Short mmCIF file of C-alpha atoms and ligand atoms in Angstrom, two decimals:
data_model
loop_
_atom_site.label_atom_id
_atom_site.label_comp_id
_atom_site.label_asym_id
_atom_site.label_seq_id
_atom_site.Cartn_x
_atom_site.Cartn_y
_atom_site.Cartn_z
CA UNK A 23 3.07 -18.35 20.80
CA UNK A 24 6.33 -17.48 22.35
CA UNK A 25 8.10 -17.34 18.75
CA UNK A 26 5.19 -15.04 17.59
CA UNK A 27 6.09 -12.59 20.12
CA UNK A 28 9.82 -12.62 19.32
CA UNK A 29 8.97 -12.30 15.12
CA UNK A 30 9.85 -8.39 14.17
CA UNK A 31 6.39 -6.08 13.21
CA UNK A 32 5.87 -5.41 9.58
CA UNK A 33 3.32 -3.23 8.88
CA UNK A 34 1.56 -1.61 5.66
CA UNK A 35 -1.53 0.49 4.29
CA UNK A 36 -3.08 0.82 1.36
CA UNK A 37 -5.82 3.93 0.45
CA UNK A 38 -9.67 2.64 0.33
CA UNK A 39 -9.61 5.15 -2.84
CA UNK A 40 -11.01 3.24 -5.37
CA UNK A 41 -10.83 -0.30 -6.86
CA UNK A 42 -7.62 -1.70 -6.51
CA UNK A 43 -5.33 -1.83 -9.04
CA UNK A 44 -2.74 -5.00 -10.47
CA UNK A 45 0.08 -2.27 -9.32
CA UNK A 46 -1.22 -1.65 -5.78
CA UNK A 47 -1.16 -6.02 -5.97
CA UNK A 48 2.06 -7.06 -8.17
CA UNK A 49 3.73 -3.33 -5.43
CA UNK A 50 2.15 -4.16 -1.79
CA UNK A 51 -0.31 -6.99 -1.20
CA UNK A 52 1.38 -9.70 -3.34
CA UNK A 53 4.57 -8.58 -1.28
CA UNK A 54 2.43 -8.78 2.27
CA UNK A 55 1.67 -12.40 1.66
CA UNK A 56 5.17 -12.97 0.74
CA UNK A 57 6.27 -11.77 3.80
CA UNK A 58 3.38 -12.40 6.50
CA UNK A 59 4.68 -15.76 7.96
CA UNK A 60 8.26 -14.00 8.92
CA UNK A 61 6.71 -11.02 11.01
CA UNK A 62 4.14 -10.00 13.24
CA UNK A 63 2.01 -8.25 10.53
CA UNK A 64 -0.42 -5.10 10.58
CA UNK A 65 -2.47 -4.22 7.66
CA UNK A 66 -4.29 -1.21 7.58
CA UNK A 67 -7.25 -0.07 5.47
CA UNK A 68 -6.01 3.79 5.61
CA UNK A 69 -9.44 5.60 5.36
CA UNK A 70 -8.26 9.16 7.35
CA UNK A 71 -5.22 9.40 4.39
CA UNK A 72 -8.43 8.65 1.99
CA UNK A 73 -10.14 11.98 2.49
CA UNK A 74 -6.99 14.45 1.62
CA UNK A 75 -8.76 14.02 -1.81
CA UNK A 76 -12.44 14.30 -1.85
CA UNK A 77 -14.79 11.27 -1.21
CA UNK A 78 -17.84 10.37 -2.15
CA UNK A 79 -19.06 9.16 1.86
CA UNK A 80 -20.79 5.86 0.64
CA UNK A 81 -18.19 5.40 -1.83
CA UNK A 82 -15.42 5.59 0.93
CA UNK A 83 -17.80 3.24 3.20
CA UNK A 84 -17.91 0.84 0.18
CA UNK A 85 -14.43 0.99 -0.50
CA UNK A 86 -13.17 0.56 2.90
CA UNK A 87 -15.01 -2.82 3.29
CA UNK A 88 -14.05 -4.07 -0.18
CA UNK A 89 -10.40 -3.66 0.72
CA UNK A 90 -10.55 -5.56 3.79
CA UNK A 91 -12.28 -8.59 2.11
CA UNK A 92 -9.39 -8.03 -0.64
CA UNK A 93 -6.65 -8.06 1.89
CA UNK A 94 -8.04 -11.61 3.01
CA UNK A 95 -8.94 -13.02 -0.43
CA UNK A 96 -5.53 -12.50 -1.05
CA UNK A 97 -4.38 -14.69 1.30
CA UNK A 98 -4.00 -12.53 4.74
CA UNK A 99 -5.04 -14.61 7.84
CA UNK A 100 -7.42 -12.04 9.52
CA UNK A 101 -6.62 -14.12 12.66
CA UNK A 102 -2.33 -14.39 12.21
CA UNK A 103 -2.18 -11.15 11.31
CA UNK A 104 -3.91 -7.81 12.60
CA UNK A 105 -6.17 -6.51 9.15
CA UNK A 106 -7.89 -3.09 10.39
CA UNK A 107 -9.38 0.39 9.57
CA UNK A 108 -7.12 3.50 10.60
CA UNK A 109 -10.60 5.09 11.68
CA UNK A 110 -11.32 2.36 14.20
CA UNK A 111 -8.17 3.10 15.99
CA UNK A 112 -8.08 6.72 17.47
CA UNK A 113 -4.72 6.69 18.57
CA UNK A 114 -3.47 7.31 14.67
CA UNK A 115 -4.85 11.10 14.86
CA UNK A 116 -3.66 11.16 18.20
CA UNK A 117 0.05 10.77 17.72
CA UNK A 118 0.04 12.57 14.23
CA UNK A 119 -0.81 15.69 16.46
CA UNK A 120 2.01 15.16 18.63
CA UNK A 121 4.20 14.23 15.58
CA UNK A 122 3.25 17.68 13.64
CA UNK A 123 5.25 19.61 16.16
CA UNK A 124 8.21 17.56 15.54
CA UNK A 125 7.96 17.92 11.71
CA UNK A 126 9.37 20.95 9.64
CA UNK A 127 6.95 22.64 7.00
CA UNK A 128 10.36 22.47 5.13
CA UNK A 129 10.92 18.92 5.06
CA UNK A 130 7.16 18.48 3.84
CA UNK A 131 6.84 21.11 0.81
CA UNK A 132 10.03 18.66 -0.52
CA UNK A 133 7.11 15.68 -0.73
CA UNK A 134 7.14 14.67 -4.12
CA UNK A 135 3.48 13.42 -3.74
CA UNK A 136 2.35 16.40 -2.45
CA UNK A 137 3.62 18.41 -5.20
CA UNK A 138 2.04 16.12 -7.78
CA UNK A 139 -1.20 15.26 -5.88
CA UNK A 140 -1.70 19.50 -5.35
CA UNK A 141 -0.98 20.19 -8.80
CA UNK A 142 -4.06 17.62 -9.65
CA UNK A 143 -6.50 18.94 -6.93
CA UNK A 144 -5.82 23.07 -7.21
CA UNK A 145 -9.59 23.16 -6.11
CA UNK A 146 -8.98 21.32 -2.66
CA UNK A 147 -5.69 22.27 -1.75
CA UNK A 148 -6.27 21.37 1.95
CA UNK A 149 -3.88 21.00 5.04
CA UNK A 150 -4.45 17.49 5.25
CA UNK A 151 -2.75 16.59 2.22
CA UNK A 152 0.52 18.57 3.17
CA UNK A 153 0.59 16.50 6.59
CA UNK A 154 -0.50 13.14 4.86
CA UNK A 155 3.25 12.12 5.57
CA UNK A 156 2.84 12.80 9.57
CA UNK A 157 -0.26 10.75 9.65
CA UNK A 158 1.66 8.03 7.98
CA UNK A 159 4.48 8.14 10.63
CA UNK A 160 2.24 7.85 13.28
CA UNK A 161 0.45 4.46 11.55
CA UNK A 162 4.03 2.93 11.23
CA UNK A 163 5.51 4.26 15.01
CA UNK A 164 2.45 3.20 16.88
CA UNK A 165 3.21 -0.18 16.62
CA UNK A 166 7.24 -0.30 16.99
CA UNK A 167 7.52 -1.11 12.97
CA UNK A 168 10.86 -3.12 11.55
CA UNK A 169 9.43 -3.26 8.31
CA UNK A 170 7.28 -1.70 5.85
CA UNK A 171 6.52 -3.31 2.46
CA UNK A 172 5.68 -0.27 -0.29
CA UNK A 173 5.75 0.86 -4.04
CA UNK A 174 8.27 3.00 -4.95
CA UNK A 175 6.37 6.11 -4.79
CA UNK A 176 6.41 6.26 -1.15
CA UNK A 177 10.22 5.51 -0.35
CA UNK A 178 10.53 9.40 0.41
CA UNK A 179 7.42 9.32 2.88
CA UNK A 180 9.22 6.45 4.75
CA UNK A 181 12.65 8.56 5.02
CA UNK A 182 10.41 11.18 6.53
CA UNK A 183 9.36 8.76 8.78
CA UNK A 184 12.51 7.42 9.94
CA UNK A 185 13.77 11.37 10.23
CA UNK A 186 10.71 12.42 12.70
CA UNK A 187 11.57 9.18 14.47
CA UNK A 188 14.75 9.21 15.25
CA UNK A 189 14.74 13.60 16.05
CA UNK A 190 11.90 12.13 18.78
CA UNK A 191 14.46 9.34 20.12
CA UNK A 192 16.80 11.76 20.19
CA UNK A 193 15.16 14.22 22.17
CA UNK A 194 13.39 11.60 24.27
CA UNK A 195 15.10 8.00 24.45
CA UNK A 196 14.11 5.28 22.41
CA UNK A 197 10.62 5.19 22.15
CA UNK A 198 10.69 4.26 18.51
CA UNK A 199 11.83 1.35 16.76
CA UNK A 200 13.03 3.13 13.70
CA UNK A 201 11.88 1.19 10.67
CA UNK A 202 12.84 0.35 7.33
CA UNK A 203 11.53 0.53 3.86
CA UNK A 204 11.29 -2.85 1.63
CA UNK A 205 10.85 -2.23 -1.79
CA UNK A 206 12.55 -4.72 -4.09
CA UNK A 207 13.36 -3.38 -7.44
CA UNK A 208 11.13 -5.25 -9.91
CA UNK A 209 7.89 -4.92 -8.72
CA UNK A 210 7.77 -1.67 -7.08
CA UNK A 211 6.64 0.44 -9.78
CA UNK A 212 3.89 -1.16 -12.12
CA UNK A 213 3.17 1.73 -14.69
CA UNK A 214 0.70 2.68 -16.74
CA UNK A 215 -0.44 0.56 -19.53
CA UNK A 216 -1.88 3.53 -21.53
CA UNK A 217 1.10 5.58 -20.49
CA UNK A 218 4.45 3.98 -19.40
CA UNK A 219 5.92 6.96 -18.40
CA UNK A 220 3.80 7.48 -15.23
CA UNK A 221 2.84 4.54 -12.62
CA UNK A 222 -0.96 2.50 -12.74
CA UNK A 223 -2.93 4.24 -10.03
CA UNK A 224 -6.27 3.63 -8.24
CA UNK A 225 -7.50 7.26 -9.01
CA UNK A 226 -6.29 7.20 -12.75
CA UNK A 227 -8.71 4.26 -14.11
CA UNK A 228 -7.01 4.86 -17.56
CA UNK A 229 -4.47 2.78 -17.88
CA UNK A 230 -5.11 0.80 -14.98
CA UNK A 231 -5.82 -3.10 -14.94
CA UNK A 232 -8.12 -3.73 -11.75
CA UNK A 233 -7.90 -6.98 -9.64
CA UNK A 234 -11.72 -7.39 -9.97
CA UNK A 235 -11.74 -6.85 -13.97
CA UNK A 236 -13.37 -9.90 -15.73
CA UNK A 237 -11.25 -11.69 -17.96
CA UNK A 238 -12.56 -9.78 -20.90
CA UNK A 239 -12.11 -6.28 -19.96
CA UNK A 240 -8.22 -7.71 -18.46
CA UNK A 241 -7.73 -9.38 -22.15
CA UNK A 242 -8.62 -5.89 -23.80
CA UNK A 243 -6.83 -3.31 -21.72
CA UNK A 244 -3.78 -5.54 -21.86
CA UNK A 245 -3.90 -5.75 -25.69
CA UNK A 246 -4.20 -1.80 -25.98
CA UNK A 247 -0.92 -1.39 -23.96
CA UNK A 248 1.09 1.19 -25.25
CA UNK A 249 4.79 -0.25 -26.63
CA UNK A 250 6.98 0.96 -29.43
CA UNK A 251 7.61 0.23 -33.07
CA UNK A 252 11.28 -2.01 -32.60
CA UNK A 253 9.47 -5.08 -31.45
CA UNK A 254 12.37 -6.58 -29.13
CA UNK A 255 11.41 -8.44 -26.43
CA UNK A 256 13.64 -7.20 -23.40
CA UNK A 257 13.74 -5.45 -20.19
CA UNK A 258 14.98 -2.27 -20.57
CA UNK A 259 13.18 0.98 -18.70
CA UNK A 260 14.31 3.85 -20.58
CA UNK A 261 13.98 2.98 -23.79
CA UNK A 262 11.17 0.43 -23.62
CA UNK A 263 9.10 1.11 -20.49
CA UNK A 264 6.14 -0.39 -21.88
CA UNK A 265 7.24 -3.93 -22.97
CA UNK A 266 9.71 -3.71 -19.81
CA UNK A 267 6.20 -3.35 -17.84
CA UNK A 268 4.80 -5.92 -19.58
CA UNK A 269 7.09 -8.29 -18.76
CA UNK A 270 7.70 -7.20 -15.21
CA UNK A 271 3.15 -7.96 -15.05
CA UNK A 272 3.89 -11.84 -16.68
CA UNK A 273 6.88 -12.25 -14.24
CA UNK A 274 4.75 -11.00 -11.30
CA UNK A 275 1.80 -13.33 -12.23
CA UNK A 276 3.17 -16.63 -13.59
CA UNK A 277 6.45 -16.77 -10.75
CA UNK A 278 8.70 -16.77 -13.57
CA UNK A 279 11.95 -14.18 -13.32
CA UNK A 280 12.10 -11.69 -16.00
CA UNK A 281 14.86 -13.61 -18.24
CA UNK A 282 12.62 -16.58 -17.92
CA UNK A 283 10.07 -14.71 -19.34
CA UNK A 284 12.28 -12.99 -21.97
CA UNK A 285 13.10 -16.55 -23.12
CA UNK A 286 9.58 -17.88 -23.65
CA UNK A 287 8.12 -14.94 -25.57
CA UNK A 288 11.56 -14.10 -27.09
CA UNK A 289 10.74 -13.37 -31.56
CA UNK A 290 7.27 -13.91 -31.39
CA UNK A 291 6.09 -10.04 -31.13
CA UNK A 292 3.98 -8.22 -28.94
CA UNK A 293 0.76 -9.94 -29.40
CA UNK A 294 1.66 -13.19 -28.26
CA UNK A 295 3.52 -11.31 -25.30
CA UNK A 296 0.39 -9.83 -24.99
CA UNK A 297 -1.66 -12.53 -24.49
CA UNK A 298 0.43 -14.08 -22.56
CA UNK A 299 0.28 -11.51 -20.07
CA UNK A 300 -3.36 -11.45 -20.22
CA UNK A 301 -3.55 -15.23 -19.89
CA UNK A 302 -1.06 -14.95 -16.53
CA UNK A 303 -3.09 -11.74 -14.69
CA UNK A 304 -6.46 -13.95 -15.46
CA UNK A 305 -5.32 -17.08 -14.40
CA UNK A 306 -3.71 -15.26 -10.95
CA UNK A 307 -6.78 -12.98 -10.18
CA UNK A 308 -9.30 -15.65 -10.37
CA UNK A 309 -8.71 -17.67 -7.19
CA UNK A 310 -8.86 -14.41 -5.42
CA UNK A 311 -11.91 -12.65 -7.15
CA UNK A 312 -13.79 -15.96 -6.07
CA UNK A 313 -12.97 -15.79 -2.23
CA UNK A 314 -13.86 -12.33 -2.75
CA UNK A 315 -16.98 -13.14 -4.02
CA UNK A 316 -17.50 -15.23 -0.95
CA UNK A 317 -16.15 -13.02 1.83
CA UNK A 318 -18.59 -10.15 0.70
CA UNK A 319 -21.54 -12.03 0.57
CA UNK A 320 -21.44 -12.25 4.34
CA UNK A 321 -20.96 -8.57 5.30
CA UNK A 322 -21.50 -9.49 8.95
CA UNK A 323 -18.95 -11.84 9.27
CA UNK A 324 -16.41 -9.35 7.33
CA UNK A 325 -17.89 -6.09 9.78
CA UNK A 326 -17.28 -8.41 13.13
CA UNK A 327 -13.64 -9.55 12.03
CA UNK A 328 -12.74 -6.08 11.22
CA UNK A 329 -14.05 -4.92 14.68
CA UNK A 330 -12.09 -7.53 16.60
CA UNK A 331 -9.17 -6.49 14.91
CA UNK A 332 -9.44 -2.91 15.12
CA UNK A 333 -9.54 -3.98 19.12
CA UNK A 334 -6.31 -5.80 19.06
CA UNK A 335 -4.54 -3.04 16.87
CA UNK A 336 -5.52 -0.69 19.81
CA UNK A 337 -4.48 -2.76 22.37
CA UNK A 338 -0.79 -2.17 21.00
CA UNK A 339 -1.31 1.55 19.37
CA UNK A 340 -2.10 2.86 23.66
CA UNK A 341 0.56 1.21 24.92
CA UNK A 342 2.89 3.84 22.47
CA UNK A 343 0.99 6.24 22.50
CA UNK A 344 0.61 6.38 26.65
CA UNK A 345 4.63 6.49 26.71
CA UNK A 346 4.40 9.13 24.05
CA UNK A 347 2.43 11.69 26.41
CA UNK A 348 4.71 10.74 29.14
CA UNK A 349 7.62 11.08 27.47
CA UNK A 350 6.32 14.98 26.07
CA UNK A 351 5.38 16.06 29.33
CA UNK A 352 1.60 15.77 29.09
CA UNK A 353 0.03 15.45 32.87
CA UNK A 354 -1.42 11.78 32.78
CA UNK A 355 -2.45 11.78 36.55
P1 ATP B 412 -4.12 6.74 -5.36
O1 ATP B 412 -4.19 6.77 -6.85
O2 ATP B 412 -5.44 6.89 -4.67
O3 ATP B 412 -3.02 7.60 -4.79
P2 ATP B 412 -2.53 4.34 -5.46
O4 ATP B 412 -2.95 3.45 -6.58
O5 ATP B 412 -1.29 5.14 -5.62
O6 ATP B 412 -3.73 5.24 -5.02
P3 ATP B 412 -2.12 3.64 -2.65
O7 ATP B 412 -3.26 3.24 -1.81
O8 ATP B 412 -1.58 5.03 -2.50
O9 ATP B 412 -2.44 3.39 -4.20
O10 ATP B 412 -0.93 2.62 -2.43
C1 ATP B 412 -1.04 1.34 -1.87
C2 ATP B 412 0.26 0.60 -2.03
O11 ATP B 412 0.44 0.24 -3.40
C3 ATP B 412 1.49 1.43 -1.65
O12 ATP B 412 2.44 0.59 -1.03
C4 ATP B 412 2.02 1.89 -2.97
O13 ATP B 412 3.39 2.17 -2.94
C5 ATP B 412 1.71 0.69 -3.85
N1 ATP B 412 1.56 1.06 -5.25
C6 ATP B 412 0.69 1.98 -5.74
N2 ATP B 412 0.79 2.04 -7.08
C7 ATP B 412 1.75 1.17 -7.44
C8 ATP B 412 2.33 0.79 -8.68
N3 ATP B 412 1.91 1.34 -9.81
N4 ATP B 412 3.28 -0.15 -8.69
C9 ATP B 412 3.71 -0.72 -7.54
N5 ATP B 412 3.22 -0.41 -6.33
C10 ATP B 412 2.25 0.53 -6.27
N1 LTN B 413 0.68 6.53 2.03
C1 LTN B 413 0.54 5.21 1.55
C2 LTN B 413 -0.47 4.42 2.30
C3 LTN B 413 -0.10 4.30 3.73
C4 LTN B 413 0.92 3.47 4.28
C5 LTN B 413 0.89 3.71 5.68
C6 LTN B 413 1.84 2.57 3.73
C7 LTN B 413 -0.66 4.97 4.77
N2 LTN B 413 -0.07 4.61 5.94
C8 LTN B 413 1.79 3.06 6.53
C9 LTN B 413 2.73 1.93 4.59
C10 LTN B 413 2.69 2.17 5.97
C11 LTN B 413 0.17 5.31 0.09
O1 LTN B 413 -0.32 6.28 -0.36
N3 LTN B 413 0.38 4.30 -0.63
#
């Protein structure tokens, strides 16, 4: 027990916006369970950041529960580590109010996901989706965060974070731990199979390989994947994005390194690749879809674990968020 308390906190979220993709798994939960036994872990189910885009409510309630069982079927001890919903835990909206007045509109039109995710939703240009960033600060602060596991795409939101944390700290002592990003270089951007030039995502199904795909529809997508006409086998990002992608998938799924990889499928074109690929993601995503398939047929067991979580997670989220007031000047009797 005593170690436990001296490991560092890592913690991580991932958007209950859809199914969940081999990126979001090869990019952040692969990594988690990589990493779980070193820290003190958090995982959040981040249903507030959800609804900057527009939900469908019992989609979102469907989706939020799914993840959770996903997070354990992956391999994340419910009981070793804290797996919650951002919803059950107040003190997230809390703090992101306090943490708006210490962020500059400037700093957060420069969001690159902003600008993208505005340009795609021109109808529902809302306020929440400029401050998505501040509500991610206050998930990772709350809880005194070393480390945070993430894609690619969200190295700027964590620079933002460190920036609002430290201004606080500076004004106020250190009441932050001021974290850092971990995103190693291979598998933090899994792209598109239909279109290597932009990443897989949740809330663009085409293109996207899902963890709970059957075998058939993984075999299929995988053997439309978009490539090029020079048939070389080798990793190499500008030029060849898609077979680079392709081999960065097999690498993820099978343990092999990249060169490894190069080796075995070296002159024998991009349909054997292919299924080779195909063969890896199906043979990795079947342990989990079965204790998926087990962990949702008890929806009471999943609803009270996630309840008794969300309780510890708040246990730690007061304690910064009661220094927090203090510290601003907010009359706490
Ligand atoms: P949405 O399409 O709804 O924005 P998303 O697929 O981008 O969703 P998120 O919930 O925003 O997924 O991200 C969860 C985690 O997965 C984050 O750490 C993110 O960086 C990572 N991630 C998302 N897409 C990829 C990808 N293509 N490759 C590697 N990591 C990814
Ligand atoms: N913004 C992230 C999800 C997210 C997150 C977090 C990741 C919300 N809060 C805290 C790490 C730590 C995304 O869109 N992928």
């Amino acid at each position: 027990m005593k170690q436990l308390e001296n490991k560092k906190t890592l913690y991580s979220g991932v958007q209950p916006s859809g199914n969940i993709t081999i990126g979001n798994y090869i990019g952040a939960i692969r990594q988690f369970t990589l990493l779980s036994d070193q820290y003190n872990c958090l995982f959040c189910v981040v249903d507030l950041h959800a609804l900057t885009v527009r939900q469908i409510p019992a989609e979102l309630r469907r989706n939020t529960l799914e993840l959770f069982a996903l997070y354990i079927a992956a391999g994340l001890d419910p009981q070793k580590n804290i797996i919650y919903c951002q919803s059950h835990v107040p003190e997230h909206a809390e703090l992101t109010w306090i943490l708006n007045c210490f962020t500059y509109m400037g700093e957060l039109s420069r969001m690159t996901q902003f600008k993208d995710k505005s340009a795609r939703n021109q109808d529902n240009l809302n306020a929440g989706l400029f401050t998505y960033p501040v509500l991610m600060a206050s998930d990772i602060l709350l809880y005194q965060t070393s480390l945070v596991p993430v894609g690619e795409d969200q190295r700027q939101h964590l620079e933002i974070t460190r920036d609002i944390a430290e201004r606080f700290n500076n004004i106020y002592g250190n009441v932050f731990v001021v974290p850092e990003a971990y995103i190693p270089k291979e598998t933090s951007k899994i792209l598109s199979l239909s279109d290597p030039l932009r990443k897989m995502s949740k809330s663009e199904p085409d293109g996207a390989v899902f963890l709970l795909d059957n075998a058939d529809d993984i075999r299929r997508k995988i053997r439309r994947a978009v490539t090029d006409s020079d048939a070389e086998i080798r990793i190499d990002i500008e030029n060849k994005p898609g077979v680079s992608n392709l081999l960065q998938i097999y690498s993820a799924f099978s343990g092999e390194s990249t060169d490894e990889a190069i080796g075995r499928f070296e002159g024998q074109g991009y349909g054997q690749l292919k299924k080779g690929v195909a063969d890896a993601v199906i043979a990795g995503v079947e342990p989990i879809q079965k204790r998926y398939q087990e962990l949702i047929a008890d929806k009471g067991m999943l609803h009270q674990q996630m309840m008794n979580n969300a309780e510890r997670a708040r246990q730690i989220a007061a304690r910064t968020l009661r220094k927090v007031y203090k510290k601003v000047g907010l009359y706490q009797g």
